[in-house]
Amino acid sequence: MALASKLDHEGVRVYCICGDGELEEGQVWEAAMTASHYKLDNLCVVVDNNNLQIDGQVDQVMNIYPLDKKFKSFGFEVINIDGHNMNQIINAFNKAKTVKGKPTAIIAKTIKGKGVSFMENVADWHGKAPNEKEYNLAIKELQK
Amino acid sequence: MNLENLKATRQSYGEKLAELGEENKDIVVLDADLSGATKTSIFAKKFPERFFDMGISEQDMMSTAAGLSTFGKIPFASSFAMFACGRAYDQIRNSIAYPHLNVKICASHAGITVGEDGASHQMLEDIGMMRGLANMYVMCTSDDLETKWAVEAITKIKEPVYLRLCRYATPQIYDENQKFEIGKGVQIGEGTDATVFATGVVVPEAIKAKEELEKQGINIRVVDMHTIKPIDEELIVKCAKETKKLISIEDHSVINGLGTAISDVLTEKYPCKLIKMGIKDRYGKSGPAKELLKYFKLTAEDIIDVVKNS
Ligand SMILES: [Mg+2]
């Protein structure tokens, strides 16, 4: 999509959200090569870096770090942020728009299930829906 | 059939693509470091701004083609059949076929007729893999003109298409008067002793067999199944009713290929016996294509033998 919008100069910006466990897939790095090879400065990748995947902690399942160095060496502009800080998020998006000639990767440090005490940093909640009791409890905590 | 005029379907593909690129500016072409062999290089030379070499990254090539199509482009993605289907099946399934995107996967060097490169490069399962995908069209052409008609026709339909191309040169079968329609097999001859359903490089072998048998007083017909999906059910049933023996032949595994596609129709619509010629649950071999056709019993002589003796 980013390549297509470059072709027709449509000025479209493409945002791509990646999980961190997902970065273990080879295709992500094929795409990363393509993005910098074709100078896709209209592409902004956001990595949801919660260090959790289905089998557990990312660095223990299959170590993907150091992420910033990997993206940098693949030709990306890299911005590290706290993924729960709205000011940092907005600033990062604004900065990414000014980057020329290369794509941007925003590595957002996050906590899975943030704000819900029994969900925070628990890999088990990766693909599970809360039951009604858990749901009500979670909503109560989030409204605090 | 003009036996003097040999040409590989990959060459016809490359030529036609470059021609279509002139009138249709939406056509974009992607390749994975094999443009010289798949013949997309002809397009690349003419329209460098609409050609993307993705390097040896077939998965990303398929996903990029999918992305380009969402912006109204008509992407043609090419590599060897082995890599296009084998390495990027997931991307073809989930990023092209499932979202029903207008991407043309034109894969060359299919089958044992790749020749010397050997079993690791001889894709024998691609028809099966692509045929199993909902929304996907599957085609495999047999000569120069038919390939060009197919390339033009698939450009006009807004569907995901897999076009199987070959390295092995085939003679000219058709002339300009031949009618071509996606999904409609081409019946050659009216013989009632047998029908030989063929696709791709072995169609000329079937025609040679038909001509030779005619001299011996045995009259068969050949059906060139250039479209394997959607398959021409009507023609299959008609031939099953009109002819005594049914044979299928393909430079592909007998599992999940043209033969299977035909027997899928027969079991439901007109149960009868079908003899499947092809690669029989094994891998290919390295050697000159012509010799491999003999080794794997895919020549006119082998067809004649099957027509007469089984
Ligand atoms: Mg994660």
Short mmCIF file of N, CA, C and O in Angstrom, two decimals, chain B residues 76-172:
data_model
loop_
_atom_site.label_atom_id
_atom_site.label_comp_id
_atom_site.label_asym_id
_atom_site.label_seq_id
_atom_site.Cartn_x
_atom_site.Cartn_y
_atom_site.Cartn_z
N PHE B 76 1.06 -8.25 -11.36
CA PHE B 76 1.48 -9.57 -11.84
C PHE B 76 2.73 -9.93 -11.04
O PHE B 76 3.74 -9.23 -11.11
N ALA B 77 2.64 -11.02 -10.27
CA ALA B 77 3.78 -11.44 -9.46
C ALA B 77 4.35 -12.73 -10.02
O ALA B 77 3.62 -13.71 -10.19
N SER B 78 5.64 -12.71 -10.33
CA SER B 78 6.24 -13.88 -10.98
C SER B 78 7.47 -14.39 -10.25
O SER B 78 8.25 -13.62 -9.70
N SER B 79 7.60 -15.69 -10.28
CA SER B 79 8.80 -16.38 -9.83
C SER B 79 8.70 -17.79 -10.40
O SER B 79 7.80 -18.07 -11.20
N PHE B 80 9.58 -18.67 -9.99
CA PHE B 80 9.40 -20.07 -10.36
C PHE B 80 8.23 -20.62 -9.55
O PHE B 80 8.02 -20.22 -8.40
N ALA B 81 7.50 -21.56 -10.13
CA ALA B 81 6.33 -22.14 -9.45
C ALA B 81 6.70 -22.69 -8.08
O ALA B 81 5.96 -22.57 -7.11
N MET B 82 7.88 -23.28 -8.00
CA MET B 82 8.37 -23.85 -6.75
C MET B 82 8.36 -22.82 -5.63
O MET B 82 7.91 -23.09 -4.52
N PHE B 83 8.87 -21.64 -5.93
CA PHE B 83 9.03 -20.62 -4.89
C PHE B 83 7.75 -19.81 -4.70
O PHE B 83 7.38 -19.46 -3.58
N ALA B 84 7.07 -19.51 -5.83
CA ALA B 84 5.85 -18.70 -5.74
C ALA B 84 4.82 -19.42 -4.86
O ALA B 84 4.24 -18.82 -3.95
N CYS B 85 4.62 -20.71 -5.12
CA CYS B 85 3.61 -21.45 -4.34
C CYS B 85 4.20 -22.02 -3.06
O CYS B 85 3.58 -21.98 -2.02
N GLY B 86 5.40 -22.57 -3.19
CA GLY B 86 5.98 -23.29 -2.06
C GLY B 86 6.36 -22.39 -0.92
O GLY B 86 6.10 -22.69 0.24
N ARG B 87 6.97 -21.26 -1.22
CA ARG B 87 7.45 -20.40 -0.15
C ARG B 87 6.39 -19.42 0.32
O ARG B 87 6.49 -18.90 1.43
N ALA B 88 5.42 -19.12 -0.53
CA ALA B 88 4.51 -18.03 -0.19
C ALA B 88 3.04 -18.49 -0.13
O ALA B 88 2.13 -17.69 -0.28
N TYR B 89 2.83 -19.75 0.17
CA TYR B 89 1.45 -20.27 0.18
C TYR B 89 0.58 -19.49 1.17
O TYR B 89 -0.55 -19.10 0.85
N ASP B 90 1.09 -19.26 2.35
CA ASP B 90 0.32 -18.56 3.38
C ASP B 90 -0.08 -17.15 2.93
O ASP B 90 -1.22 -16.72 3.12
N GLN B 91 0.87 -16.45 2.29
CA GLN B 91 0.57 -15.09 1.83
C GLN B 91 -0.42 -15.12 0.68
O GLN B 91 -1.29 -14.25 0.58
N ILE B 92 -0.29 -16.13 -0.19
CA ILE B 92 -1.26 -16.24 -1.29
C ILE B 92 -2.64 -16.53 -0.72
O ILE B 92 -3.64 -15.93 -1.12
N ARG B 93 -2.69 -17.41 0.26
CA ARG B 93 -4.00 -17.78 0.82
C ARG B 93 -4.64 -16.63 1.59
O ARG B 93 -5.76 -16.21 1.30
N ASN B 94 -3.89 -16.11 2.57
CA ASN B 94 -4.51 -15.16 3.49
C ASN B 94 -4.48 -13.70 3.03
O ASN B 94 -5.28 -12.90 3.48
N SER B 95 -3.53 -13.36 2.15
CA SER B 95 -3.44 -11.96 1.72
C SER B 95 -3.97 -11.74 0.30
O SER B 95 -4.16 -10.60 -0.10
N ILE B 96 -4.17 -12.81 -0.47
CA ILE B 96 -4.66 -12.62 -1.85
C ILE B 96 -6.00 -13.34 -2.07
O ILE B 96 -6.99 -12.71 -2.41
N ALA B 97 -6.03 -14.65 -1.84
CA ALA B 97 -7.24 -15.42 -2.17
C ALA B 97 -8.38 -15.12 -1.19
O ALA B 97 -9.51 -14.85 -1.61
N TYR B 98 -8.09 -15.15 0.09
CA TYR B 98 -9.14 -14.91 1.09
C TYR B 98 -9.77 -13.51 0.96
O TYR B 98 -10.99 -13.38 0.84
N PRO B 99 -8.96 -12.45 0.90
CA PRO B 99 -9.58 -11.12 0.68
C PRO B 99 -10.01 -10.89 -0.77
O PRO B 99 -10.50 -9.81 -1.09
N HIS B 100 -9.85 -11.89 -1.62
CA HIS B 100 -10.35 -11.84 -3.01
C HIS B 100 -9.76 -10.65 -3.77
O HIS B 100 -10.48 -9.86 -4.36
N LEU B 101 -8.45 -10.57 -3.78
CA LEU B 101 -7.79 -9.43 -4.42
C LEU B 101 -7.36 -9.75 -5.85
O LEU B 101 -7.10 -10.89 -6.21
N ASN B 102 -7.28 -8.68 -6.63
CA ASN B 102 -7.01 -8.78 -8.06
C ASN B 102 -5.50 -8.93 -8.34
O ASN B 102 -4.88 -8.03 -8.89
N VAL B 103 -4.96 -10.06 -7.94
CA VAL B 103 -3.53 -10.31 -8.13
C VAL B 103 -3.34 -11.50 -9.08
O VAL B 103 -4.03 -12.50 -8.95
N LYS B 104 -2.42 -11.35 -10.01
CA LYS B 104 -2.14 -12.44 -10.96
C LYS B 104 -0.79 -13.05 -10.60
O LYS B 104 0.25 -12.37 -10.68
N ILE B 105 -0.83 -14.29 -10.19
CA ILE B 105 0.41 -15.00 -9.87
C ILE B 105 0.78 -15.81 -11.10
O ILE B 105 0.08 -16.76 -11.46
N CYS B 106 1.83 -15.39 -11.78
CA CYS B 106 2.21 -16.07 -13.02
C CYS B 106 3.56 -16.74 -12.78
O CYS B 106 4.60 -16.10 -12.75
N ALA B 107 3.49 -18.04 -12.56
CA ALA B 107 4.66 -18.78 -12.11
C ALA B 107 5.22 -19.64 -13.22
O ALA B 107 4.50 -20.44 -13.82
N SER B 108 6.49 -19.49 -13.47
CA SER B 108 7.12 -20.25 -14.56
C SER B 108 7.88 -21.46 -14.01
O SER B 108 7.91 -21.68 -12.81
N HIS B 109 8.48 -22.21 -14.90
CA HIS B 109 9.33 -23.35 -14.51
C HIS B 109 8.58 -24.38 -13.66
O HIS B 109 9.10 -24.88 -12.67
N ALA B 110 7.33 -24.65 -14.05
CA ALA B 110 6.56 -25.66 -13.33
C ALA B 110 6.84 -27.03 -13.93
O ALA B 110 7.20 -27.15 -15.10
N GLY B 111 6.70 -28.06 -13.11
CA GLY B 111 6.77 -29.44 -13.61
C GLY B 111 8.17 -29.98 -13.82
O GLY B 111 9.17 -29.28 -13.63
N ILE B 112 8.24 -31.25 -14.25
CA ILE B 112 9.55 -31.89 -14.44
C ILE B 112 10.28 -31.31 -15.63
O ILE B 112 11.50 -31.44 -15.73
N THR B 113 9.55 -30.66 -16.55
CA THR B 113 10.19 -30.13 -17.75
C THR B 113 11.10 -28.94 -17.47
O THR B 113 11.71 -28.39 -18.37
N VAL B 114 11.22 -28.53 -16.20
CA VAL B 114 12.27 -27.59 -15.82
C VAL B 114 13.61 -28.19 -16.24
O VAL B 114 14.51 -27.49 -16.68
N GLY B 115 13.70 -29.54 -16.09
CA GLY B 115 14.88 -30.23 -16.60
C GLY B 115 16.01 -30.36 -15.60
O GLY B 115 15.82 -30.87 -14.50
N GLU B 116 17.18 -29.85 -15.98
CA GLU B 116 18.42 -30.11 -15.25
C GLU B 116 18.42 -29.62 -13.81
O GLU B 116 19.15 -30.15 -12.97
N ASP B 117 17.66 -28.58 -13.50
CA ASP B 117 17.65 -28.06 -12.13
C ASP B 117 17.22 -29.13 -11.11
O ASP B 117 17.53 -29.02 -9.93
N GLY B 118 16.47 -30.11 -11.58
CA GLY B 118 16.18 -31.26 -10.72
C GLY B 118 14.99 -31.11 -9.80
O GLY B 118 14.26 -30.10 -9.83
N ALA B 119 14.82 -32.13 -8.97
CA ALA B 119 13.59 -32.27 -8.17
C ALA B 119 13.30 -31.08 -7.26
O ALA B 119 12.15 -30.70 -7.07
N SER B 120 14.36 -30.46 -6.70
CA SER B 120 14.13 -29.35 -5.77
C SER B 120 13.47 -28.16 -6.46
O SER B 120 12.86 -27.31 -5.81
N HIS B 121 13.60 -28.09 -7.79
CA HIS B 121 13.04 -26.96 -8.53
C HIS B 121 11.85 -27.37 -9.42
O HIS B 121 11.31 -26.56 -10.14
N GLN B 122 11.49 -28.65 -9.36
CA GLN B 122 10.41 -29.12 -10.22
C GLN B 122 9.11 -29.17 -9.42
O GLN B 122 8.84 -30.13 -8.71
N MET B 123 8.32 -28.14 -9.55
CA MET B 123 7.08 -28.03 -8.78
C MET B 123 6.03 -28.95 -9.36
O MET B 123 5.63 -28.81 -10.51
N LEU B 124 5.57 -29.90 -8.57
CA LEU B 124 4.59 -30.90 -9.03
C LEU B 124 3.28 -30.81 -8.26
O LEU B 124 2.37 -31.60 -8.47
N GLU B 125 3.19 -29.87 -7.34
CA GLU B 125 2.02 -29.82 -6.45
C GLU B 125 1.25 -28.50 -6.56
O GLU B 125 0.27 -28.30 -5.85
N ASP B 126 1.71 -27.60 -7.42
CA ASP B 126 1.14 -26.24 -7.43
C ASP B 126 -0.32 -26.20 -7.85
O ASP B 126 -1.12 -25.44 -7.26
N ILE B 127 -0.71 -27.00 -8.83
CA ILE B 127 -2.12 -26.97 -9.25
C ILE B 127 -2.99 -27.34 -8.06
O ILE B 127 -4.00 -26.69 -7.78
N GLY B 128 -2.57 -28.37 -7.32
CA GLY B 128 -3.33 -28.80 -6.15
C GLY B 128 -3.41 -27.72 -5.09
O GLY B 128 -4.49 -27.45 -4.54
N MET B 129 -2.28 -27.10 -4.80
CA MET B 129 -2.27 -26.06 -3.76
C MET B 129 -3.18 -24.89 -4.14
O MET B 129 -3.92 -24.37 -3.31
N MET B 130 -3.11 -24.47 -5.39
CA MET B 130 -3.86 -23.29 -5.81
C MET B 130 -5.35 -23.61 -6.04
O MET B 130 -6.21 -22.80 -5.78
N ARG B 131 -5.61 -24.83 -6.50
CA ARG B 131 -6.98 -25.26 -6.76
C ARG B 131 -7.79 -25.34 -5.46
O ARG B 131 -9.00 -25.15 -5.45
N GLY B 132 -7.10 -25.62 -4.38
CA GLY B 132 -7.79 -25.74 -3.10
C GLY B 132 -8.20 -24.42 -2.49
O GLY B 132 -8.94 -24.38 -1.51
N LEU B 133 -7.72 -23.32 -3.07
CA LEU B 133 -8.01 -22.00 -2.50
C LEU B 133 -9.30 -21.44 -3.07
O LEU B 133 -9.41 -21.24 -4.28
N ALA B 134 -10.27 -21.18 -2.21
CA ALA B 134 -11.51 -20.54 -2.66
C ALA B 134 -11.15 -19.20 -3.29
O ALA B 134 -10.19 -18.54 -2.88
N ASN B 135 -11.90 -18.81 -4.30
CA ASN B 135 -11.74 -17.57 -5.10
C ASN B 135 -10.67 -17.66 -6.19
O ASN B 135 -10.68 -16.89 -7.12
N MET B 136 -9.72 -18.59 -6.05
CA MET B 136 -8.58 -18.60 -6.97
C MET B 136 -8.92 -19.27 -8.30
O MET B 136 -9.51 -20.35 -8.33
N TYR B 137 -8.54 -18.60 -9.40
CA TYR B 137 -8.60 -19.22 -10.73
C TYR B 137 -7.27 -19.94 -10.97
O TYR B 137 -6.22 -19.43 -10.56
N VAL B 138 -7.31 -21.08 -11.64
CA VAL B 138 -6.08 -21.81 -11.93
C VAL B 138 -6.00 -22.11 -13.43
O VAL B 138 -6.92 -22.73 -13.99
N MET B 139 -4.93 -21.63 -14.05
CA MET B 139 -4.79 -21.84 -15.49
C MET B 139 -3.40 -22.36 -15.85
O MET B 139 -2.44 -22.14 -15.11
N CYS B 140 -3.33 -23.07 -16.97
CA CYS B 140 -2.06 -23.63 -17.42
C CYS B 140 -2.14 -23.75 -18.94
O CYS B 140 -2.94 -24.51 -19.46
N THR B 141 -1.33 -22.95 -19.62
CA THR B 141 -1.47 -22.86 -21.07
C THR B 141 -0.44 -23.71 -21.80
O THR B 141 0.56 -24.10 -21.24
N SER B 142 -0.72 -23.94 -23.09
CA SER B 142 0.07 -24.93 -23.80
C SER B 142 0.89 -24.38 -24.97
O SER B 142 1.83 -25.03 -25.40
N ASP B 143 0.52 -23.25 -25.51
CA ASP B 143 1.36 -22.71 -26.59
C ASP B 143 1.40 -21.18 -26.53
O ASP B 143 0.85 -20.56 -25.63
N ASP B 144 2.10 -20.63 -27.51
CA ASP B 144 2.36 -19.19 -27.54
C ASP B 144 1.07 -18.37 -27.53
O ASP B 144 0.83 -17.55 -26.64
N LEU B 145 0.21 -18.61 -28.54
CA LEU B 145 -0.99 -17.79 -28.66
C LEU B 145 -1.93 -17.99 -27.48
O LEU B 145 -2.49 -17.02 -26.94
N GLU B 146 -2.09 -19.24 -27.06
CA GLU B 146 -3.00 -19.50 -25.94
C GLU B 146 -2.53 -18.76 -24.68
O GLU B 146 -3.35 -18.22 -23.92
N THR B 147 -1.23 -18.72 -24.47
CA THR B 147 -0.68 -18.01 -23.31
C THR B 147 -1.00 -16.52 -23.42
O THR B 147 -1.42 -15.89 -22.45
N LYS B 148 -0.83 -15.98 -24.60
CA LYS B 148 -1.10 -14.55 -24.79
C LYS B 148 -2.59 -14.24 -24.59
O LYS B 148 -2.94 -13.23 -23.98
N TRP B 149 -3.45 -15.12 -25.09
CA TRP B 149 -4.90 -14.91 -24.88
C TRP B 149 -5.21 -14.97 -23.39
O TRP B 149 -6.01 -14.18 -22.88
N ALA B 150 -4.56 -15.91 -22.71
CA ALA B 150 -4.83 -16.07 -21.28
C ALA B 150 -4.38 -14.84 -20.50
O ALA B 150 -5.10 -14.33 -19.64
N VAL B 151 -3.19 -14.34 -20.82
CA VAL B 151 -2.66 -13.17 -20.10
C VAL B 151 -3.59 -11.97 -20.30
O VAL B 151 -3.91 -11.24 -19.36
N GLU B 152 -4.06 -11.82 -21.52
CA GLU B 152 -4.98 -10.72 -21.80
C GLU B 152 -6.30 -10.92 -21.05
O GLU B 152 -6.84 -9.99 -20.45
N ALA B 153 -6.80 -12.15 -21.08
CA ALA B 153 -8.09 -12.43 -20.44
C ALA B 153 -8.04 -12.25 -18.93
O ALA B 153 -8.98 -11.73 -18.33
N ILE B 154 -6.96 -12.66 -18.30
CA ILE B 154 -6.91 -12.54 -16.83
C ILE B 154 -6.72 -11.09 -16.40
O ILE B 154 -7.07 -10.73 -15.28
N THR B 155 -6.18 -10.28 -17.30
CA THR B 155 -6.05 -8.86 -16.98
C THR B 155 -7.44 -8.22 -16.88
O THR B 155 -7.65 -7.29 -16.11
N LYS B 156 -8.37 -8.77 -17.66
CA LYS B 156 -9.71 -8.17 -17.73
C LYS B 156 -10.62 -8.60 -16.58
O LYS B 156 -11.62 -7.92 -16.31
N ILE B 157 -10.33 -9.73 -15.94
CA ILE B 157 -11.21 -10.14 -14.84
C ILE B 157 -10.61 -9.69 -13.51
O ILE B 157 -9.40 -9.72 -13.31
N LYS B 158 -11.49 -9.24 -12.63
CA LYS B 158 -11.01 -8.74 -11.32
C LYS B 158 -11.02 -9.89 -10.33
O LYS B 158 -11.86 -9.95 -9.44
N GLU B 159 -10.09 -10.83 -10.52
CA GLU B 159 -10.06 -12.03 -9.69
C GLU B 159 -8.61 -12.41 -9.43
O GLU B 159 -7.74 -12.12 -10.25
N PRO B 160 -8.37 -13.11 -8.34
CA PRO B 160 -7.03 -13.68 -8.16
C PRO B 160 -6.84 -14.87 -9.10
O PRO B 160 -7.74 -15.70 -9.24
N VAL B 161 -5.70 -14.89 -9.78
CA VAL B 161 -5.46 -15.94 -10.77
C VAL B 161 -4.07 -16.54 -10.57
O VAL B 161 -3.11 -15.83 -10.31
N TYR B 162 -4.00 -17.86 -10.70
CA TYR B 162 -2.70 -18.53 -10.77
C TYR B 162 -2.51 -19.04 -12.19
O TYR B 162 -3.31 -19.85 -12.67
N LEU B 163 -1.49 -18.54 -12.87
CA LEU B 163 -1.20 -19.00 -14.23
C LEU B 163 0.12 -19.76 -14.20
O LEU B 163 1.16 -19.23 -13.82
N ARG B 164 0.03 -21.03 -14.61
CA ARG B 164 1.19 -21.93 -14.57
C ARG B 164 1.90 -21.91 -15.93
O ARG B 164 1.30 -22.21 -16.96
N LEU B 165 3.18 -21.53 -15.90
CA LEU B 165 3.95 -21.41 -17.14
C LEU B 165 5.14 -22.35 -17.12
O LEU B 165 5.57 -22.79 -16.05
N CYS B 166 5.66 -22.62 -18.30
CA CYS B 166 6.75 -23.60 -18.36
C CYS B 166 7.97 -23.09 -19.09
O CYS B 166 7.92 -22.15 -19.87
N ARG B 167 9.06 -23.76 -18.79
CA ARG B 167 10.35 -23.43 -19.40
C ARG B 167 10.51 -24.15 -20.74
O ARG B 167 11.14 -23.64 -21.66
N TYR B 168 9.93 -25.35 -20.80
CA TYR B 168 10.06 -26.22 -21.98
C TYR B 168 9.29 -25.63 -23.16
O TYR B 168 8.12 -25.28 -23.03
N ALA B 169 9.95 -25.54 -24.29
CA ALA B 169 9.30 -24.93 -25.45
C ALA B 169 8.32 -25.89 -26.11
O ALA B 169 8.59 -27.08 -26.24
N THR B 170 7.15 -25.36 -26.47
CA THR B 170 6.13 -26.18 -27.13
C THR B 170 5.86 -25.65 -28.53
O THR B 170 6.07 -24.47 -28.81
N PRO B 171 5.39 -26.54 -29.44
CA PRO B 171 5.08 -26.08 -30.79
C PRO B 171 3.82 -25.21 -30.82
O PRO B 171 3.05 -25.20 -29.87
N GLN B 172 3.64 -24.55 -31.94
CA GLN B 172 2.46 -23.72 -32.12
C GLN B 172 1.26 -24.63 -32.41
O GLN B 172 1.25 -25.37 -33.38
#
